[in-house]
Coordinates of C-alpha atoms and ligand atoms in Angstrom, one line a residue:
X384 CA 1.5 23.6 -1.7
X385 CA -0.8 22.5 0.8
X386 CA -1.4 18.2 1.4
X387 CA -4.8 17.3 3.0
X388 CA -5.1 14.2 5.3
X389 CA -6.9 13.3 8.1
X390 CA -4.2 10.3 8.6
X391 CA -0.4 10.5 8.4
X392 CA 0.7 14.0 8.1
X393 CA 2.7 14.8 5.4
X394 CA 5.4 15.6 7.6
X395 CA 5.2 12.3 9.0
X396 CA 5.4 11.0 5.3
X397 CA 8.6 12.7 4.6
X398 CA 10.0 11.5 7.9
X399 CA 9.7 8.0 7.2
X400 CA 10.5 7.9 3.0
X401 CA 13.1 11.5 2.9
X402 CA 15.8 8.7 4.2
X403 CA 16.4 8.4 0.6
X404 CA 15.5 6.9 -2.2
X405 CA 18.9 4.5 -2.6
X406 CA 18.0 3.1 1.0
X407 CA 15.0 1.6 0.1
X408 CA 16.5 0.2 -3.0
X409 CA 19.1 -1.8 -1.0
X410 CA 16.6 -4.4 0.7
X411 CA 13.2 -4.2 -1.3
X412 CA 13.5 -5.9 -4.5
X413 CA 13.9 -4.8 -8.1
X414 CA 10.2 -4.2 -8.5
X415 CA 10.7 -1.4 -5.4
X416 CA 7.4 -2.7 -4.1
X417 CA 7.1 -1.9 -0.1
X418 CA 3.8 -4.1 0.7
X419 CA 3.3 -7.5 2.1
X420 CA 4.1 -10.0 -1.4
X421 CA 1.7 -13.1 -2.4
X422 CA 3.6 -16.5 -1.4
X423 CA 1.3 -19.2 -2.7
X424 CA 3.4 -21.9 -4.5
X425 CA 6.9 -20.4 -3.9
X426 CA 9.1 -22.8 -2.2
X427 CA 10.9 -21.8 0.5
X428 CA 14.7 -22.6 -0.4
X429 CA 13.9 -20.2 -3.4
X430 CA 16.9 -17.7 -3.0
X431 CA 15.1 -14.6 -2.8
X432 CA 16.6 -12.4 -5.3
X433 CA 14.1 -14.7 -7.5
X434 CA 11.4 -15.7 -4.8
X435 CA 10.6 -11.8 -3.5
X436 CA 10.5 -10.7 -7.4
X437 CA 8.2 -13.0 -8.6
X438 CA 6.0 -13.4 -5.3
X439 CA 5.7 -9.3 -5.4
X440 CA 4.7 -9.9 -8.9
X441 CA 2.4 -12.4 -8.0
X442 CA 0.7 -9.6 -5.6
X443 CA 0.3 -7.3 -8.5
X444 CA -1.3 -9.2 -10.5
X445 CA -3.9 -10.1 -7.4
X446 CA -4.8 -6.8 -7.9
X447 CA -5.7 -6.3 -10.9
X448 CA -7.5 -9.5 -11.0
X449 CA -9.4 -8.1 -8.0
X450 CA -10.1 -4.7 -10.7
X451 CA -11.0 -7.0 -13.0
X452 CA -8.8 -6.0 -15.2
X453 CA -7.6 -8.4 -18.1
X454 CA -4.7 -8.7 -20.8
X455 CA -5.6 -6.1 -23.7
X456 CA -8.4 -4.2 -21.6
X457 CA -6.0 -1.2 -21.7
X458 CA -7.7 0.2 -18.5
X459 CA -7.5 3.8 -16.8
X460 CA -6.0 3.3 -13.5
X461 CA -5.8 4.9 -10.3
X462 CA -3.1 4.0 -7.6
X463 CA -3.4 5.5 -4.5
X464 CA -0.3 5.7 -2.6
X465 CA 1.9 4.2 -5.3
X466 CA 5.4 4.2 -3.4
X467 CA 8.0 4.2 -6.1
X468 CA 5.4 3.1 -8.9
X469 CA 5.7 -0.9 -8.2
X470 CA 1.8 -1.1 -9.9
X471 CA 2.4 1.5 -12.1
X472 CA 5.1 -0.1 -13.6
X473 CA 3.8 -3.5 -13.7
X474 CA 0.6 -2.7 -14.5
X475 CA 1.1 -1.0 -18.1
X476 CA 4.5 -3.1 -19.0
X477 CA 2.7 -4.1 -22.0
X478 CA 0.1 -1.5 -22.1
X479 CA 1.7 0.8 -24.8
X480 CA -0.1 -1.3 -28.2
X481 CA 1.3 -3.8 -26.6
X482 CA -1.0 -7.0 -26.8
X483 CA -1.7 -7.8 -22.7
X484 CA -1.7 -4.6 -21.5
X485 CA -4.0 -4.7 -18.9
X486 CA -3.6 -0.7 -17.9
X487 CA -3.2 1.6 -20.9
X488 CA -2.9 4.8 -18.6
X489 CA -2.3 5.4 -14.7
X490 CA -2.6 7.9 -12.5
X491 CA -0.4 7.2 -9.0
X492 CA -0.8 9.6 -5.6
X493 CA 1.8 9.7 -3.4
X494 CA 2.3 12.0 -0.4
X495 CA 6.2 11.6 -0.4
X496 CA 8.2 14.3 -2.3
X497 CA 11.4 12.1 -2.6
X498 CA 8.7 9.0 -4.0
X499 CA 7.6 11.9 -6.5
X500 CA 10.8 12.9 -7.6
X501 CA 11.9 9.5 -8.4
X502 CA 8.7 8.6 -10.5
X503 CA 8.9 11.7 -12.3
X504 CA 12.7 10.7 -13.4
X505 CA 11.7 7.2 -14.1
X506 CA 8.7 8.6 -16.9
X507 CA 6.9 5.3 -16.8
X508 CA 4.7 6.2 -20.4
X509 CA 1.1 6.5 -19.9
X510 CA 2.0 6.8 -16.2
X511 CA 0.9 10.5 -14.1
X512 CA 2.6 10.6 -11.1
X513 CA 1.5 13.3 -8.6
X514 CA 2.2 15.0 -5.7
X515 CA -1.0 14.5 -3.8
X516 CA -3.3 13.2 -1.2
X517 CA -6.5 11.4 -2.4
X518 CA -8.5 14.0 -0.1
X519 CA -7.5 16.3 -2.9
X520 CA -8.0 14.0 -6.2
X521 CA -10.5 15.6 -8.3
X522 CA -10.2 14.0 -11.7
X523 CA -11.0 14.9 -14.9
X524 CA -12.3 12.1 -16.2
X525 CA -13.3 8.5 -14.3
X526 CA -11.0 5.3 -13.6
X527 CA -11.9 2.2 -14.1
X528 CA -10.2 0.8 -11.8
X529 CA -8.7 2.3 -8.3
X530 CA -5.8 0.4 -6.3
X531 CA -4.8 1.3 -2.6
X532 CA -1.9 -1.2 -1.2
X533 CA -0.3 -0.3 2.0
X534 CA -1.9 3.3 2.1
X535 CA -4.8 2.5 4.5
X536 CA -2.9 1.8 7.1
X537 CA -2.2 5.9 6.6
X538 CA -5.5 7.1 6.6
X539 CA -5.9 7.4 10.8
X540 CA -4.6 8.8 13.3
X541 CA -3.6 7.1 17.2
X542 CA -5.5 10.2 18.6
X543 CA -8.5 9.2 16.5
X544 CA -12.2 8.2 18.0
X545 CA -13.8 5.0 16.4
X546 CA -16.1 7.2 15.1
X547 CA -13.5 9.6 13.6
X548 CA -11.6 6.8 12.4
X549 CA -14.7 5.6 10.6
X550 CA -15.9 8.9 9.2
X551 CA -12.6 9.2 7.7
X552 CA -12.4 5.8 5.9
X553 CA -16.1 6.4 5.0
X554 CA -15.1 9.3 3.1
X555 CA -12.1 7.4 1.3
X556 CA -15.1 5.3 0.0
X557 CA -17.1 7.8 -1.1
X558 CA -14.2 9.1 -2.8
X559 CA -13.5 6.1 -4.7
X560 CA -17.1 5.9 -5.5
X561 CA -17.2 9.2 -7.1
X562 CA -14.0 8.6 -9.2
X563 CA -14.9 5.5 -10.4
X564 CA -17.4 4.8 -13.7
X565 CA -20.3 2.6 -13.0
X566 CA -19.5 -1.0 -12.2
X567 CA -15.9 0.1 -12.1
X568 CA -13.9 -1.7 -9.0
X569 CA -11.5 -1.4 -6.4
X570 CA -9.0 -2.9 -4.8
X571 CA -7.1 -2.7 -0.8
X572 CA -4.4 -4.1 0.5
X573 CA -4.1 -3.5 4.2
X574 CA -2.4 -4.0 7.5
X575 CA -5.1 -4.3 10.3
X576 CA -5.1 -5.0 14.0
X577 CA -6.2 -9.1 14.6
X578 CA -5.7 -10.9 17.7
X579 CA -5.1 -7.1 20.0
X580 CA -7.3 -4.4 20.2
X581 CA -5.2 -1.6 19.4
X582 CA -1.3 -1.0 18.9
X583 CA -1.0 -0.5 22.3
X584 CA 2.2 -2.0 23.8
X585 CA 6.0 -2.8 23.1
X586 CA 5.6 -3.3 19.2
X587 CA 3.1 -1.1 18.5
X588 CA 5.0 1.7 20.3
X589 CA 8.2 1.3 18.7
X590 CA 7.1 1.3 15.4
X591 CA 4.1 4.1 15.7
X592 CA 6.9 6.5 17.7
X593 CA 9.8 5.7 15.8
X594 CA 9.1 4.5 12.6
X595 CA 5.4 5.5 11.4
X596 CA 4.6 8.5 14.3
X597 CA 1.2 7.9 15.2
X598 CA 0.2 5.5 12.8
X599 CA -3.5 3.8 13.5
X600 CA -4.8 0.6 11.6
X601 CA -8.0 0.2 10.9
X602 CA -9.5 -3.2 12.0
X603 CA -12.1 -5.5 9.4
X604 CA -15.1 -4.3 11.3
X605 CA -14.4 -0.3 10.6
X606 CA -13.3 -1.1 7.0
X607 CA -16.8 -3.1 6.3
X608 CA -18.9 -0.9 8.1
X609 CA -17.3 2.1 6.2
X610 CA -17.4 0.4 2.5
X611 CA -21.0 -0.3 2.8
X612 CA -23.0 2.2 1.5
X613 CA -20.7 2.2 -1.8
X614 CA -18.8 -1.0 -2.4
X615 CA -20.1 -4.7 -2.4
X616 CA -17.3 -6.6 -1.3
X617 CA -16.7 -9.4 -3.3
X618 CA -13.4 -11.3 -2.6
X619 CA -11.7 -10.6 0.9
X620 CA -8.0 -13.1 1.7
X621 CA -6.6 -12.4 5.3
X622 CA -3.1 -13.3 5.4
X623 CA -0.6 -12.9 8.2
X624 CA 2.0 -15.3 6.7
X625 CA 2.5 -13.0 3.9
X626 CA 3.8 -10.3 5.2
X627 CA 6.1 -12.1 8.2
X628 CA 7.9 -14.4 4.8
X629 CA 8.1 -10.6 3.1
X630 CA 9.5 -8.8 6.3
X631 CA 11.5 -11.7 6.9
X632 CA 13.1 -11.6 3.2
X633 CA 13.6 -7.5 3.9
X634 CA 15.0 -8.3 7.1
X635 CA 18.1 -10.4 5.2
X636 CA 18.7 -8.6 2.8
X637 CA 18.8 -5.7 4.8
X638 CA 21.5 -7.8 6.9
X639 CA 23.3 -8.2 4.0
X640 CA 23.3 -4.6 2.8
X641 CA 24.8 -3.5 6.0
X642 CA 27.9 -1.9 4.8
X643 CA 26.0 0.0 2.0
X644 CA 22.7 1.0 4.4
X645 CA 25.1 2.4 7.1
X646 CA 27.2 4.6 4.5
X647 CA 23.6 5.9 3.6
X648 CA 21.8 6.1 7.1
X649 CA 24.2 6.0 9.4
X650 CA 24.7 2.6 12.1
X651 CA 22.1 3.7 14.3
X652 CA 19.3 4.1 11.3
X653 CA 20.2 0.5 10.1
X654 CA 19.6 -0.3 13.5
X655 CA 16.7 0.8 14.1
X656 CA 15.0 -0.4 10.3
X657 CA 16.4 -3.8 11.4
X658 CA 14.1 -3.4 14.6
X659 CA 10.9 -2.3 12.7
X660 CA 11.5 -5.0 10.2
X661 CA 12.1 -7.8 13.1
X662 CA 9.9 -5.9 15.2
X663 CA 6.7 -6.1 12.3
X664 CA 7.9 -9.8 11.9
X665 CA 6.8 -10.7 15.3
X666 CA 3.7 -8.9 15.6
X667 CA 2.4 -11.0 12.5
X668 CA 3.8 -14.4 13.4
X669 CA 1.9 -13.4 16.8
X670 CA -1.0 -12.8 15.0
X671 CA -1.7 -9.5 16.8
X672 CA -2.0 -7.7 13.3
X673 CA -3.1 -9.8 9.8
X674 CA -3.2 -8.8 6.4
X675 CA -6.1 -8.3 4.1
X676 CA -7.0 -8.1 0.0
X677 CA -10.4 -7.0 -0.8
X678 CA -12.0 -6.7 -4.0
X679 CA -15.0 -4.6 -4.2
X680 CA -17.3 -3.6 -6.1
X681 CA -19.2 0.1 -6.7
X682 CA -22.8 0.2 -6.2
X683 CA -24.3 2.3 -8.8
X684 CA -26.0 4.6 -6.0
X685 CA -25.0 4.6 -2.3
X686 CA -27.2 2.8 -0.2
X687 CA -28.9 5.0 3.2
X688 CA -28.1 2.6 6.0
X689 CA -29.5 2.7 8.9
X690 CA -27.5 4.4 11.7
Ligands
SAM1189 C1 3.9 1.6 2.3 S1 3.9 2.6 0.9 C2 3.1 1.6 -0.3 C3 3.5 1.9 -1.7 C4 3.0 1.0 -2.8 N1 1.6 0.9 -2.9 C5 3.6 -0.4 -2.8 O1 2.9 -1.4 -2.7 O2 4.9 -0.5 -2.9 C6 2.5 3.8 1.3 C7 2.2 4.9 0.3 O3 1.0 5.6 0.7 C8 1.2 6.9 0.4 N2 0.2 7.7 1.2 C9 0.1 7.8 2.5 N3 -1.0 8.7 2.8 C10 -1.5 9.1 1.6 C11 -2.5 10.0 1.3 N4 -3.2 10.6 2.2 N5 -2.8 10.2 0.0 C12 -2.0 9.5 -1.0 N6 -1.0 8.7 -0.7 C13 -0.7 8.5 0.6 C14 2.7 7.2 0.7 O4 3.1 8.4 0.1 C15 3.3 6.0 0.1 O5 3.5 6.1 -1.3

């Protein structure tokens, strides 16, 4: 089976979420979410085997205010690069007749055969997980509703032009575009480079060599100019805090696992995940790479822009 991207290679996918399912579990939190959480109003003595729960939570339902989509509108959703089905799960909790099911039937994409597996065995109902990139999604029907968190930040490559990075992105608009129905709406949650150029230096190195090979993030500017022509943005939250509060609650509780994660990965793996986390931490706090959730909108035809 072949997997298209312009971004992370497959390969590079398996490299980074093959170190097992059971890993993961250890220091993420029950709802297996692996993006940046929403804070607002959490106190920080909060332990956080309640605080990371509910502030992941929190972030879901973000989203699918962003989509527009309320209790009972049993939507058709689409959630591109779903990790172990956080959204998926949350999403349509209720959906089956249930009265404030937002999502009455999901699609998720993932590039990670051990993340497939998993959702498979977990059979969320109404839930189609599948083995793919979204360069190869070709739907039967339309969403009403498409979700990216933390799958961006995949979609480029460190050897990338501007201009290739920007074609590439382009054409994960135009993709949404053409999956979604007429005033349907999407949603991104991304990592993107702030107060630096580029991932250039110490941190950046470290986590693009050992942890993400030759990952590139995209920067506001590139994601704007590439939405244009098929999305009206309408809400857009930059948040660097976020994500160093979530990587420092992974960071603990990774700490705390250590027995457990070094029986699975070995010392020098729990080393080096305690880097990354510390590492990604730092280059936050530092504000050399921020966090943003857009909303947008679908234009019923793309605009021509001028080049
Ligand atoms: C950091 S995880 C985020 C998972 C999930 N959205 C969450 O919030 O927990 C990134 C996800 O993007 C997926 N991904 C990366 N490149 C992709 C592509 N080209 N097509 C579809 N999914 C992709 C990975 O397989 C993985 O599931």
């Amino acid at each position: 089976m072949t997997i298209t991207t312009v971004g992370t290679s497959a390969a590079d996918i398996e490299h980074h979420y093959d170190l097992g399912n059971d890993f993961y579990a250890l220091w993420l939190d029950e709802t297996l979410a692996y993006t940046a959480a929403k804070w607002d109003g959490i106190p920080r003595e909060e332990p956080d085997a309640t605080a990371l729960p509910r502030a992941q939570r929190a972030k879901l339902d973000h989203h699918l205010d962003l989509v527009g989509a309320r209790p009972g509108d049993r939507l058709r959703l689409l959630d591109v690069g779903c990790g172990w089905g956080a959204m998926l799960a949350h999403a349509g909790r209720d959906g089956q007749g249930g009265r404030d099911g937002r999502v009455a039937e999901a699609v998720g994409l993932t590039i990670s055969p051990a993340q497939h597996a998993f959702l498979t065995a977990r059979a969320l109902p109404g839930v189609e997980p599948r083995l793919e990139s979204w360069e190869d999604h070709r739907p039967d029907r339309p969403y009403d509703a498409v979700v990216a968190m933390g799958a961006f930040e995949h979609f480029a490559t460190a050897g990338m032009t501007r201009a290739e990075r920007l074609g590439g992105y382009a054409r994960y608009f135009e993709a949404c575009h053409r999956w979604l129905r007429p005033g349907g709406r999407t949603s991104l949650q991304t990592i993107a480079y702030d107060g630096v150029a580029d991932g250039s230096g110490p941190v950046g190195e470290f986590v693009g060599s050992d942890i993400f090979p030759s990952a590139r993030l995209p920067r506001l500017s590139e994601i704007a100019a590439a939405c244009d022509p098929y999305f009206s943005v309408v809400a857009l939250t930059a948040s660097a805090e976020d994500y160093a509060r979530t990587l420092a609650c992974w960071s603990a509780r990774l700490l705390r696992a250590r027995e457990a994660a070094e029986r699975l990965v070995g010392p020098e793996g729990y080393r080096r995940y305690r880097r990354y986390l510390r590492a990604s931490e730092v280059t936050f706090l530092r504000g050399a790479a921020t966090l943003y959730r857009i909303g947008f909108r679908r234009r019923d035809e793309p605009l021509r822009l001028p080049v």
